[in-house]
PDB file of C-alpha atoms in Angstrom:
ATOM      1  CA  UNK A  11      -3.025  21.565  -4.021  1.00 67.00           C
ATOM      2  CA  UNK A  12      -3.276  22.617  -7.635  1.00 74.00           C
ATOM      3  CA  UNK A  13      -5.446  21.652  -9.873  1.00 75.00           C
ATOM      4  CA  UNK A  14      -2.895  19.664 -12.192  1.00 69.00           C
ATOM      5  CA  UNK A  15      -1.556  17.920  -9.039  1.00 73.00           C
ATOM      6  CA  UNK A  16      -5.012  17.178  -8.012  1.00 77.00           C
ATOM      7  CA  UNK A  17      -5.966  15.932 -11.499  1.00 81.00           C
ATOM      8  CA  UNK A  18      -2.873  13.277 -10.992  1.00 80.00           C
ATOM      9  CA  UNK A  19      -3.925  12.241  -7.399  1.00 76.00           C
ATOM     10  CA  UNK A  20      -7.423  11.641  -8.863  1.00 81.00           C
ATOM     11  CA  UNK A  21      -6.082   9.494 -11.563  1.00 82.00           C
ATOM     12  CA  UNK A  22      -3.944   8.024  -9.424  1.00 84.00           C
ATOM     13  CA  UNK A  23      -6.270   6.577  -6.964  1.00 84.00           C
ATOM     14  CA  UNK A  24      -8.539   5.812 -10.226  1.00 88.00           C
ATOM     15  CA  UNK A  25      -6.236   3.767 -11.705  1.00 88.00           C
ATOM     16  CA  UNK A  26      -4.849   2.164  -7.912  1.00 88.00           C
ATOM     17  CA  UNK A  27      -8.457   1.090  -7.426  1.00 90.00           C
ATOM     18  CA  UNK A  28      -8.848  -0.634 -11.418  1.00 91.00           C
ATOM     19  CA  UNK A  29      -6.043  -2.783 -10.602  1.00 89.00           C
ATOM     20  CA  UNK A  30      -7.071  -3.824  -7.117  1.00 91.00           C
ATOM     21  CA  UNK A  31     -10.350  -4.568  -8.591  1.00 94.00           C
ATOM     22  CA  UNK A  32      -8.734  -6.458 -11.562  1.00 94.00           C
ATOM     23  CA  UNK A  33      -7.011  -8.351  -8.819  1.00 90.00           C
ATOM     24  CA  UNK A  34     -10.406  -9.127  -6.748  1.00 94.00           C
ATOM     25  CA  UNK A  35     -11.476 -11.022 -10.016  1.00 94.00           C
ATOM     26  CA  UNK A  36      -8.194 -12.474 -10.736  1.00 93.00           C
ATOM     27  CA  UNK A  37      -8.022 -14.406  -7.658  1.00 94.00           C
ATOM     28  CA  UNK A  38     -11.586 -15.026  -7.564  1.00 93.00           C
ATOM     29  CA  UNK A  39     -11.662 -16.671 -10.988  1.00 93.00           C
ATOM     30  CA  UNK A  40      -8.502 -18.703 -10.345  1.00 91.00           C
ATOM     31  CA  UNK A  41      -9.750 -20.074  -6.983  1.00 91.00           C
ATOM     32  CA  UNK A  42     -12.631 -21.255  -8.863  1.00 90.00           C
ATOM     33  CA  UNK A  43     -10.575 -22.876 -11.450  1.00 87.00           C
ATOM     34  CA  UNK A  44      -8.010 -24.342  -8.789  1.00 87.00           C
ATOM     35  CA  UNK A  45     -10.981 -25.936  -7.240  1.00 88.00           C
ATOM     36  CA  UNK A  46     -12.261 -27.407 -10.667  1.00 82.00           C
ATOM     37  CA  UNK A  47      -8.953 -29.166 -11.123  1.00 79.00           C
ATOM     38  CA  UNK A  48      -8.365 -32.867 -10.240  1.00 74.00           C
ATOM     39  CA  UNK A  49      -5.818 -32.925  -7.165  1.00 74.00           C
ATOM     40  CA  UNK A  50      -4.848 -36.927  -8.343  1.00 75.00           C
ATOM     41  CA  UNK A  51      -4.919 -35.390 -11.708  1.00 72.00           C
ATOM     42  CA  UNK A  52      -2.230 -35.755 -14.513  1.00 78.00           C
ATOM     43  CA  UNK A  53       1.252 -33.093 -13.922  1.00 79.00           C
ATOM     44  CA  UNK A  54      -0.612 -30.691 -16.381  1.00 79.00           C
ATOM     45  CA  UNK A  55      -3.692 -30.234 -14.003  1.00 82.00           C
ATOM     46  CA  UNK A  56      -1.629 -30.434 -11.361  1.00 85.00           C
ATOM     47  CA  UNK A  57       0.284 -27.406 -12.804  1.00 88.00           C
ATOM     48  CA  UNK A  58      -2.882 -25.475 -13.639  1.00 88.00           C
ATOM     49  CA  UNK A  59      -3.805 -25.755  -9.771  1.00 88.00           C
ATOM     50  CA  UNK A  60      -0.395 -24.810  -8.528  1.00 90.00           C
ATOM     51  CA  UNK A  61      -0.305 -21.817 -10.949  1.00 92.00           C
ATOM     52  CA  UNK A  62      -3.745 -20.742  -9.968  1.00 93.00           C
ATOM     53  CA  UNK A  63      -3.492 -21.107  -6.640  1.00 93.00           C
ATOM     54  CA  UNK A  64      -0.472 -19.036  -6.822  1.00 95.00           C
ATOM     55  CA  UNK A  65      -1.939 -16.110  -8.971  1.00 95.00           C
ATOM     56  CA  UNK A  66      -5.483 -16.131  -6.500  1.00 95.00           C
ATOM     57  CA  UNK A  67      -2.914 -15.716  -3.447  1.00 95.00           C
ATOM     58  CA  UNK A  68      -0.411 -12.581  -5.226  1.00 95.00           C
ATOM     59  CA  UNK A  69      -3.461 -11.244  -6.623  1.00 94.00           C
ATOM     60  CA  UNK A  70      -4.850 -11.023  -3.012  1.00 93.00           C
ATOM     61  CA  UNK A  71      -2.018  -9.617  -1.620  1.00 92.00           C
ATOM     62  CA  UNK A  72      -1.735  -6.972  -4.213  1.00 92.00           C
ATOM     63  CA  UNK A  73      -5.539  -6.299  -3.639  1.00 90.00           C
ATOM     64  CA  UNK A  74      -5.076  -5.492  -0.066  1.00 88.00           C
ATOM     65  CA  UNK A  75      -1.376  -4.078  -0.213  1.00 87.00           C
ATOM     66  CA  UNK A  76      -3.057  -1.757  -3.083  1.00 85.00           C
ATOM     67  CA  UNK A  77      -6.213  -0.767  -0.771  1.00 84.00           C
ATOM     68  CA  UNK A  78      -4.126   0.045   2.738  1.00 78.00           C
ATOM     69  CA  UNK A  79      -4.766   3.240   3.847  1.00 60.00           C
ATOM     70  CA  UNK A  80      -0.929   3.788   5.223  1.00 65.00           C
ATOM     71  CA  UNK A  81       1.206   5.342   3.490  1.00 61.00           C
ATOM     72  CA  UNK A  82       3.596   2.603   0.955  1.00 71.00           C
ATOM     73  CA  UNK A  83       7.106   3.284  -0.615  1.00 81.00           C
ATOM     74  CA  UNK A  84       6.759   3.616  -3.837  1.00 81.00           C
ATOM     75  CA  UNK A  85       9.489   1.017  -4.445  1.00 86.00           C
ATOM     76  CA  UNK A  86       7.410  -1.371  -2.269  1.00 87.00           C
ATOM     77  CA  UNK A  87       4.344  -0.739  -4.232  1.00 86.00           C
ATOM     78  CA  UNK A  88       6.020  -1.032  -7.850  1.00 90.00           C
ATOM     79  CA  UNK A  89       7.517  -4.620  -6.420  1.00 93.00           C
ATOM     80  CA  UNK A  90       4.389  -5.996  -5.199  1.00 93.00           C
ATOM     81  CA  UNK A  91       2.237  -4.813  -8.859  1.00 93.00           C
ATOM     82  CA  UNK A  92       4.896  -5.781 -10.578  1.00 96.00           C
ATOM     83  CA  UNK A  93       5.387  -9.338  -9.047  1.00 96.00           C
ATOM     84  CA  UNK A  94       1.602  -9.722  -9.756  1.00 96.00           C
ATOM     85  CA  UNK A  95       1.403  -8.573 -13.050  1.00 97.00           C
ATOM     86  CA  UNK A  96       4.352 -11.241 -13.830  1.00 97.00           C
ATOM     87  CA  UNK A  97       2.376 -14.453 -12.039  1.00 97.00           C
ATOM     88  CA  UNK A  98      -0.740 -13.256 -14.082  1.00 97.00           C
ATOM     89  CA  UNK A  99       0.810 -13.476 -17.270  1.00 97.00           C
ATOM     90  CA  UNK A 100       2.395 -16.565 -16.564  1.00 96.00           C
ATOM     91  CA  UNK A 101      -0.870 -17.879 -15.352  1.00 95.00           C
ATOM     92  CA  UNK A 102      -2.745 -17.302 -18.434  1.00 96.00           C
ATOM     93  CA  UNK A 103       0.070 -19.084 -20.418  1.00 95.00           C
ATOM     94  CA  UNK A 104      -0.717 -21.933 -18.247  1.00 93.00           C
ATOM     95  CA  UNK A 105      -4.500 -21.486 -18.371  1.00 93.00           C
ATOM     96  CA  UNK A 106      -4.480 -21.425 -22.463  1.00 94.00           C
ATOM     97  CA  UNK A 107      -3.486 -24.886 -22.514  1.00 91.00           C
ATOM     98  CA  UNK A 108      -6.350 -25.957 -20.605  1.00 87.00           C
ATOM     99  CA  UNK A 109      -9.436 -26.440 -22.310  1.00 83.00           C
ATOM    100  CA  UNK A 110     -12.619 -24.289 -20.690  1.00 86.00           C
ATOM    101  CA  UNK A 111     -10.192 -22.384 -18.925  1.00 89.00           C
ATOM    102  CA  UNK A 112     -10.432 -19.154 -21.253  1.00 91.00           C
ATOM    103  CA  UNK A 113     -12.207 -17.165 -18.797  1.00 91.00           C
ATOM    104  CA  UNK A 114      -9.450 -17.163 -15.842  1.00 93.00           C
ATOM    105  CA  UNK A 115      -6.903 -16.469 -18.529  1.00 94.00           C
ATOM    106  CA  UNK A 116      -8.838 -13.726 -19.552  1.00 95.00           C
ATOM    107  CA  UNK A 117      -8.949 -12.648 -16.336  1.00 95.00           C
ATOM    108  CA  UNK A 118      -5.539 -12.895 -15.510  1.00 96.00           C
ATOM    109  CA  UNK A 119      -4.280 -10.839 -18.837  1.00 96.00           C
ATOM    110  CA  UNK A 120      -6.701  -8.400 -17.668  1.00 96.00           C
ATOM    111  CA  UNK A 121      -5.448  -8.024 -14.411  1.00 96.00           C
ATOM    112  CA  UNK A 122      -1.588  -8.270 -16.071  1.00 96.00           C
ATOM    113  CA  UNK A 123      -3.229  -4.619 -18.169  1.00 95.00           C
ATOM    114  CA  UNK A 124      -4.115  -3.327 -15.091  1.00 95.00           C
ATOM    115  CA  UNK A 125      -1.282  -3.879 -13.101  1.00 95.00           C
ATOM    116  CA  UNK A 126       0.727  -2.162 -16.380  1.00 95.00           C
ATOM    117  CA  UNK A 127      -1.601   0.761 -16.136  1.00 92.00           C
ATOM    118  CA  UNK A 128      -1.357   1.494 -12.950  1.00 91.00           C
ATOM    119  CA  UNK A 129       2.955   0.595 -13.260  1.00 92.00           C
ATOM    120  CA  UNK A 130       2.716   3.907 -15.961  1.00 90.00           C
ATOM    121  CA  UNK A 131       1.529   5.959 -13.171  1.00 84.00           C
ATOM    122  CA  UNK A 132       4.728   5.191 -10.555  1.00 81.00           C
ATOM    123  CA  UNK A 133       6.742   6.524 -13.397  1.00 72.00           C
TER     124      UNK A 133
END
């Protein structure tokens, strides 16, 4: 292997690893805020649990489709970061309305940047 092509492989895996780690937190920090929500509540807390519920679980996914060892299609791969970089985004929309939720939209626009990072990289 060249040194170029092992330059990409390096940044490759680099940036493979940010987003599943950007994921981790993701799903961590929406779980948490899922939790904090009233079940009974009114149809906007209600919302903010569905969504972050949702983004915890594709976030997870990603995580561990992201950290397999087998070898992934690169179509596959693209689908499943780009599926959670879309949920993110829309999470944080949701989150932003919510007041002491700034933290898991943070969260999930950070892990939105990382899944677009790591998209660059596919080509």
């Amino acid at each position: 292997m060249s040194a170029p092509e092992q330059q990409e492989l390096v940044r490759f895996l680099e940036d493979r690893f940010a987003c599943a780690q950007a994921c981790t937190e993701c799903a961590r920090v929406c779980a948490l805020r899922a939790s904090l929500t009233d079940l009974d509540g009114p149809d906007d807390q209600q919302e903010l649990r569905r969504k972050g519920i949702l983004c915890a679980e594709v976030c997870d996914a990603t995580c561990r489709a992201l950290a397999e060892q087998t070898v992934q299609s690169e179509a596959g791969m693209r689908a499943q970061v780009e599926w959670c970089r879309a949920v993110c985004l829309e999470t944080a929309h949701v989150f932003d309305r919510s007041p002491d939720a700034e933290e898991a939209a943070q969260a999930c626009r950070d892990c939105a940047g990382a899944c677009t990072e790591f998209l660059t990289l596919l080509g």
